[in-house]
Short mmCIF file of C-alpha atoms in Angstrom, two decimals:
data_model
loop_
_atom_site.label_atom_id
_atom_site.label_comp_id
_atom_site.label_asym_id
_atom_site.label_seq_id
_atom_site.Cartn_x
_atom_site.Cartn_y
_atom_site.Cartn_z
CA UNK A 278 25.52 20.30 2.72
CA UNK A 279 24.12 23.13 4.80
CA UNK A 280 24.57 26.53 3.11
CA UNK A 281 25.99 29.36 5.24
CA UNK A 282 23.46 31.36 7.21
CA UNK A 283 24.43 34.56 5.41
CA UNK A 284 23.51 32.99 2.07
CA UNK A 285 19.96 32.49 3.34
CA UNK A 286 19.61 35.87 5.00
CA UNK A 287 21.02 37.80 2.04
CA UNK A 288 18.05 36.86 -0.16
CA UNK A 289 15.43 36.41 2.57
CA UNK A 290 12.06 38.13 2.30
CA UNK A 291 9.15 37.71 4.69
CA UNK A 292 5.67 37.72 3.21
CA UNK A 293 2.25 38.16 4.81
CA UNK A 294 -0.53 36.67 2.69
CA UNK A 295 -4.12 37.60 3.61
CA UNK A 296 -6.56 34.68 3.72
CA UNK A 297 -10.02 34.83 2.15
CA UNK A 298 -11.34 33.35 5.39
CA UNK A 299 -9.78 31.94 8.52
CA UNK A 300 -8.20 28.53 8.05
CA UNK A 301 -6.58 26.69 10.94
CA UNK A 302 -7.36 29.87 12.91
CA UNK A 303 -5.10 31.92 10.61
CA UNK A 304 -6.21 35.14 8.92
CA UNK A 305 -2.77 36.08 7.50
CA UNK A 306 -0.20 33.46 6.48
CA UNK A 307 3.39 34.48 7.07
CA UNK A 308 6.39 32.83 5.44
CA UNK A 309 10.07 33.51 4.90
CA UNK A 310 11.37 32.87 1.38
CA UNK A 311 14.99 32.67 0.24
CA UNK A 312 16.68 32.01 -3.09
CA UNK A 313 19.41 29.49 -3.87
CA UNK A 314 21.10 28.11 -6.97
CA UNK A 315 18.09 25.89 -7.82
CA UNK A 316 15.37 28.48 -7.16
CA UNK A 317 13.25 29.60 -4.22
CA UNK A 318 12.78 27.85 -0.90
CA UNK A 319 10.13 28.42 1.76
CA UNK A 320 10.42 28.45 5.57
CA UNK A 321 6.94 28.73 7.07
CA UNK A 322 6.45 26.60 10.21
CA UNK A 323 3.38 27.73 12.12
CA UNK A 324 4.25 30.34 14.70
CA UNK A 325 3.42 28.13 17.71
CA UNK A 326 5.96 25.47 16.70
CA UNK A 327 9.20 25.25 18.64
CA UNK A 328 12.60 25.66 16.99
CA UNK A 329 13.41 21.92 16.90
CA UNK A 330 10.28 21.15 14.93
CA UNK A 331 10.60 24.30 12.83
CA UNK A 332 14.16 23.41 11.81
CA UNK A 333 12.83 20.45 9.81
CA UNK A 334 10.80 22.94 7.73
CA UNK A 335 14.01 24.91 7.12
CA UNK A 336 15.72 21.76 5.83
CA UNK A 337 12.88 21.35 3.32
CA UNK A 338 13.23 24.92 2.10
CA UNK A 339 16.99 24.57 1.72
CA UNK A 340 16.54 21.38 -0.30
CA UNK A 341 14.19 23.15 -2.71
CA UNK A 342 16.49 26.15 -3.15
CA UNK A 343 19.79 24.27 -3.39
CA UNK A 344 18.89 20.87 -4.91
CA UNK A 345 15.65 21.51 -6.77
CA UNK A 346 12.97 18.96 -7.57
CA UNK A 347 13.37 15.19 -7.94
CA UNK A 348 12.66 13.66 -11.37
CA UNK A 349 8.95 13.45 -12.21
CA UNK A 350 7.18 10.30 -13.39
CA UNK A 351 3.88 12.04 -14.26
CA UNK A 352 2.97 15.31 -15.96
CA UNK A 353 0.11 16.36 -13.67
CA UNK A 354 -1.26 15.78 -10.16
CA UNK A 355 -4.95 15.72 -9.31
CA UNK A 356 -5.80 17.97 -6.35
CA UNK A 357 -8.81 18.25 -4.09
CA UNK A 358 -10.82 21.30 -3.13
CA UNK A 359 -10.40 22.37 0.50
CA UNK A 360 -13.40 23.56 2.49
CA UNK A 361 -12.66 25.29 5.82
CA UNK A 362 -15.04 24.99 8.76
CA UNK A 363 -17.48 27.49 7.25
CA UNK A 364 -21.28 27.50 7.60
CA UNK A 365 -23.06 25.31 5.06
CA UNK A 366 -24.42 28.46 3.43
CA UNK A 367 -20.85 29.47 2.41
CA UNK A 368 -19.82 26.13 0.89
CA UNK A 369 -20.82 27.02 -2.68
CA UNK A 370 -18.76 30.23 -2.49
CA UNK A 371 -15.69 28.28 -1.35
CA UNK A 372 -16.06 25.55 -3.98
CA UNK A 373 -16.41 28.14 -6.73
CA UNK A 374 -12.68 28.77 -6.29
CA UNK A 375 -11.97 25.13 -7.22
CA UNK A 376 -13.64 24.79 -10.63
CA UNK A 377 -13.85 21.23 -11.88
CA UNK A 378 -12.86 19.67 -8.56
CA UNK A 379 -13.83 16.01 -8.33
CA UNK A 380 -12.80 15.60 -4.69
CA UNK A 381 -13.25 17.89 -1.69
CA UNK A 382 -11.67 17.78 1.76
CA UNK A 383 -13.88 19.26 4.45
CA UNK A 384 -12.66 20.47 7.83
CA UNK A 385 -14.65 19.06 10.75
CA UNK A 386 -14.38 18.91 14.56
CA UNK A 387 -13.67 22.64 14.73
CA UNK A 388 -13.52 24.01 18.27
CA UNK A 389 -16.73 25.85 19.16
CA UNK A 390 -18.78 23.98 16.55
CA UNK A 391 -21.05 20.96 16.78
CA UNK A 392 -21.43 17.71 14.91
CA UNK A 393 -24.59 19.16 13.38
CA UNK A 394 -22.45 21.94 11.85
CA UNK A 395 -20.19 19.27 10.35
CA UNK A 396 -23.09 17.23 9.00
CA UNK A 397 -24.64 20.26 7.30
CA UNK A 398 -21.30 21.40 5.85
CA UNK A 399 -20.50 17.94 4.47
CA UNK A 400 -23.99 17.59 3.01
CA UNK A 401 -23.63 20.96 1.26
CA UNK A 402 -20.30 19.87 -0.22
CA UNK A 403 -21.71 16.51 -1.31
CA UNK A 404 -24.42 18.34 -3.27
CA UNK A 405 -21.67 19.90 -5.43
CA UNK A 406 -18.73 17.46 -5.44
CA UNK A 407 -18.96 13.72 -5.96
CA UNK A 408 -16.17 12.54 -3.65
CA UNK A 409 -15.85 13.88 -0.09
CA UNK A 410 -13.18 13.32 2.54
CA UNK A 411 -13.07 14.97 5.97
CA UNK A 412 -10.23 16.11 8.23
CA UNK A 413 -10.72 16.29 12.00
CA UNK A 414 -7.11 17.24 12.89
CA UNK A 415 -7.28 14.89 15.87
CA UNK A 416 -10.26 16.75 17.33
CA UNK A 417 -12.43 13.79 18.36
CA UNK A 418 -12.19 11.15 21.02
CA UNK A 419 -12.49 7.59 19.73
CA UNK A 420 -16.17 7.35 20.67
CA UNK A 421 -16.91 10.77 19.15
CA UNK A 422 -15.14 9.74 15.95
CA UNK A 423 -17.13 6.53 15.59
CA UNK A 424 -20.39 8.40 16.18
CA UNK A 425 -19.48 11.22 13.78
CA UNK A 426 -18.38 8.87 11.02
CA UNK A 427 -21.72 7.09 11.33
CA UNK A 428 -23.57 10.39 10.91
CA UNK A 429 -21.55 11.97 8.09
CA UNK A 430 -22.55 9.54 5.37
CA UNK A 431 -20.35 8.01 2.68
CA UNK A 432 -16.79 9.35 2.78
CA UNK A 433 -13.67 8.61 0.78
CA UNK A 434 -11.77 8.63 4.07
CA UNK A 435 -11.52 10.38 7.45
CA UNK A 436 -8.22 12.11 8.10
CA UNK A 437 -6.76 12.04 11.62
CA UNK A 438 -10.04 11.58 13.50
CA UNK A 439 -8.20 11.27 16.83
CA UNK A 440 -4.89 12.48 18.19
CA UNK A 441 -3.06 9.24 19.04
CA UNK A 442 -2.02 6.21 17.04
CA UNK A 443 -3.76 3.95 19.53
CA UNK A 444 -7.04 5.82 19.05
CA UNK A 445 -6.69 5.68 15.27
CA UNK A 446 -6.19 1.92 15.41
CA UNK A 447 -9.21 1.53 17.69
CA UNK A 448 -11.48 3.64 15.50
CA UNK A 449 -10.30 1.82 12.38
CA UNK A 450 -11.43 -1.48 13.88
CA UNK A 451 -14.90 -0.07 14.61
CA UNK A 452 -15.80 1.61 11.30
CA UNK A 453 -15.87 0.67 7.62
CA UNK A 454 -14.72 4.11 6.40
CA UNK A 455 -10.99 4.24 5.58
CA UNK A 456 -8.81 6.11 8.09
CA UNK A 457 -5.98 8.42 7.02
CA UNK A 458 -3.09 9.47 9.26
CA UNK A 459 -1.57 12.95 9.03
CA UNK A 460 -0.29 14.36 12.34
CA UNK A 461 0.50 10.81 13.49
CA UNK A 462 3.08 10.69 10.69
CA UNK A 463 4.44 14.21 10.28
CA UNK A 464 4.62 15.07 14.01
CA UNK A 465 5.75 11.64 15.22
CA UNK A 466 9.23 10.63 16.37
CA UNK A 467 8.61 7.40 14.45
CA UNK A 468 6.48 8.05 11.34
CA UNK A 469 6.27 4.29 10.69
CA UNK A 470 4.54 3.56 14.00
CA UNK A 471 1.18 4.08 12.29
CA UNK A 472 1.98 1.18 9.98
CA UNK A 473 3.22 -1.06 12.78
CA UNK A 474 0.00 -0.42 14.74
CA UNK A 475 -2.20 -1.12 11.69
CA UNK A 476 -3.79 2.26 12.45
CA UNK A 477 -4.44 3.71 8.98
CA UNK A 478 -5.46 2.87 5.44
CA UNK A 479 -3.92 6.00 3.88
CA UNK A 480 -0.86 8.12 4.70
CA UNK A 481 -1.08 11.89 4.36
CA UNK A 482 2.37 13.46 4.00
CA UNK A 483 3.50 17.09 3.90
CA UNK A 484 6.84 18.11 2.46
CA UNK A 485 7.96 20.86 4.83
CA UNK A 486 7.12 19.18 8.18
CA UNK A 487 8.84 15.97 7.05
CA UNK A 488 12.04 17.69 5.96
CA UNK A 489 11.84 17.86 2.18
CA UNK A 490 10.79 16.26 -1.07
CA UNK A 491 13.37 13.49 -1.03
CA UNK A 492 12.62 12.63 2.59
CA UNK A 493 8.96 12.17 1.67
CA UNK A 494 9.89 9.92 -1.24
CA UNK A 495 12.11 7.83 1.05
CA UNK A 496 9.30 7.55 3.58
CA UNK A 497 6.82 6.58 0.89
CA UNK A 498 9.03 3.63 -0.01
CA UNK A 499 8.73 2.38 3.58
CA UNK A 500 4.98 2.93 4.02
CA UNK A 501 2.88 0.22 2.32
CA UNK A 502 -0.15 2.51 2.12
CA UNK A 503 -1.55 4.84 -0.55
CA UNK A 504 0.08 8.26 -0.22
CA UNK A 505 -1.66 11.65 -0.33
CA UNK A 506 0.65 14.68 -0.54
CA UNK A 507 -0.91 17.71 1.12
CA UNK A 508 -0.11 21.35 1.74
CA UNK A 509 0.86 22.84 5.09
CA UNK A 510 -0.93 26.02 3.99
CA UNK A 511 2.12 26.78 1.85
CA UNK A 512 2.72 29.72 -0.43
CA UNK A 513 3.10 29.00 -4.15
CA UNK A 514 6.76 28.17 -3.47
CA UNK A 515 5.88 25.42 -1.00
CA UNK A 516 3.04 24.19 -3.20
CA UNK A 517 5.49 23.73 -6.07
CA UNK A 518 7.58 21.45 -3.83
CA UNK A 519 4.47 19.47 -2.94
CA UNK A 520 3.46 19.06 -6.58
CA UNK A 521 7.00 18.03 -7.51
CA UNK A 522 6.93 15.39 -4.78
CA UNK A 523 3.56 14.00 -5.86
CA UNK A 524 4.73 13.98 -9.48
CA UNK A 525 7.76 11.90 -8.45
CA UNK A 526 5.89 9.22 -6.47
CA UNK A 527 5.92 5.82 -8.14
CA UNK A 528 2.22 5.35 -7.29
CA UNK A 529 -0.46 7.98 -6.75
CA UNK A 530 -4.06 6.80 -6.45
CA UNK A 531 -5.75 9.70 -4.62
CA UNK A 532 -6.17 13.41 -5.24
CA UNK A 533 -3.64 15.47 -3.31
CA UNK A 534 -4.33 18.36 -0.96
CA UNK A 535 -2.29 20.91 -2.89
CA UNK A 536 -4.97 23.35 -4.01
CA UNK A 537 -4.87 25.55 -0.91
CA UNK A 538 -3.51 28.52 -2.84
CA UNK A 539 -7.15 29.29 -3.63
CA UNK A 540 -7.57 30.23 0.04
CA UNK A 541 -5.21 33.22 -0.32
CA UNK A 542 -6.26 36.67 -1.49
CA UNK A 543 -2.71 37.22 -2.79
CA UNK A 544 0.22 34.84 -3.24
CA UNK A 545 3.94 35.35 -3.73
CA UNK A 546 3.86 35.43 -7.53
CA UNK A 547 1.82 37.25 -10.14
CA UNK A 548 0.73 33.95 -11.68
CA UNK A 549 0.23 31.44 -8.84
CA UNK A 550 -0.45 27.83 -9.83
CA UNK A 551 -4.17 27.17 -10.16
CA UNK A 552 -5.70 23.77 -10.88
CA UNK A 553 -6.87 23.17 -14.45
CA UNK A 554 -9.51 20.44 -14.63
CA UNK A 555 -8.60 19.76 -10.98
CA UNK A 556 -4.92 19.14 -11.84
CA UNK A 557 -1.67 20.95 -11.12
CA UNK A 558 1.47 20.54 -13.20
CA UNK A 559 5.02 20.65 -11.83
CA UNK A 560 6.76 23.93 -12.52
CA UNK A 561 9.03 26.68 -11.26
CA UNK A 562 7.63 29.58 -9.25
CA UNK A 563 9.02 33.06 -9.89
CA UNK A 564 8.50 35.23 -6.80
CA UNK A 565 7.35 38.71 -7.80
CA UNK A 566 5.83 41.61 -5.82
CA UNK A 567 4.54 39.57 -2.88
CA UNK A 568 2.77 41.28 0.06
CA UNK A 569 5.54 41.87 2.60
CA UNK A 570 5.36 41.57 6.37
CA UNK A 571 6.06 44.62 8.50
CA UNK A 572 9.65 45.15 9.74
CA UNK A 573 9.00 43.74 13.23
CA UNK A 574 7.53 40.50 11.88
CA UNK A 575 10.28 40.27 9.28
CA UNK A 576 12.93 40.48 12.01
CA UNK A 577 11.05 37.86 14.06
CA UNK A 578 11.26 35.43 11.13
CA UNK A 579 14.91 36.19 10.42
CA UNK A 580 15.76 35.53 14.07
CA UNK A 581 13.80 32.29 13.93
CA UNK A 582 15.63 31.18 10.79
CA UNK A 583 18.95 31.93 12.51
CA UNK A 584 18.07 29.74 15.49
CA UNK A 585 16.85 26.90 13.27
CA UNK A 586 19.98 27.10 11.10
CA UNK A 587 22.07 26.57 14.25
CA UNK A 588 20.02 23.46 15.04
CA UNK A 589 20.59 22.04 11.55
CA UNK A 590 24.31 22.80 11.87
CA UNK A 591 24.44 20.78 15.10
CA UNK A 592 22.68 17.85 13.43
#
């Protein structure tokens, strides 16, 4: 059941969280939070997304605030460190925020950078963390991906090396390194097309873009691949939904990408979840004294929520 718009707007606050360094081109992460009978929900689709796509993120936030978390089958979830596309000289500084991390995900294929930059960054991470995975966000052509994978050394997997399912399938046939699909699942009209095309070894899923915790669990039942639950650069509220989802999965064989709170200078709570021995535990987030957006940005988000609520009402 869709709650009335006024119930969302009455408790809505818009936060602006400064980043320690740019990630996905973002220096300040904005999000709208609202409170329901089960706790807090988050609405934070990236600003360039259209209302149809953004409305799925609103459905996820409403689920968290009105239904709460699904039952957990594990007490803790291993998470990876996340290394933005920084110079190799800054890698140690980034990893220091993820003490005890056993796995690191490294951003590669950044616009304006070269493969040499990626190689040096990955090598610097490998000096400090045993298991390394990389994420290209669809930034390579198939030939570029094959060449890059050959140069980057041993990797746990390569996430979304190319933009299309067909390219993923082609690259997978040409390399021995496992291929993970992210955008090809969460931004696809048919998330199962990756499976039908035999285009990936691992499925990366994100709660908000897919419409909520229970939707991810339903999808996981249909995807015969190992699942990695990752953050969409969420606040602590969204991270809690990701951890709850990972804790509810019947099988979980890989570290999840839910440690991105370390990339924020401030979060939405005084005691944001931080990995202990590279693990996060499911729990409730109490929003307290978050950095607020200015009135103009706050109104922009409230207007966006209103439009997306209308879309959900039509569905």
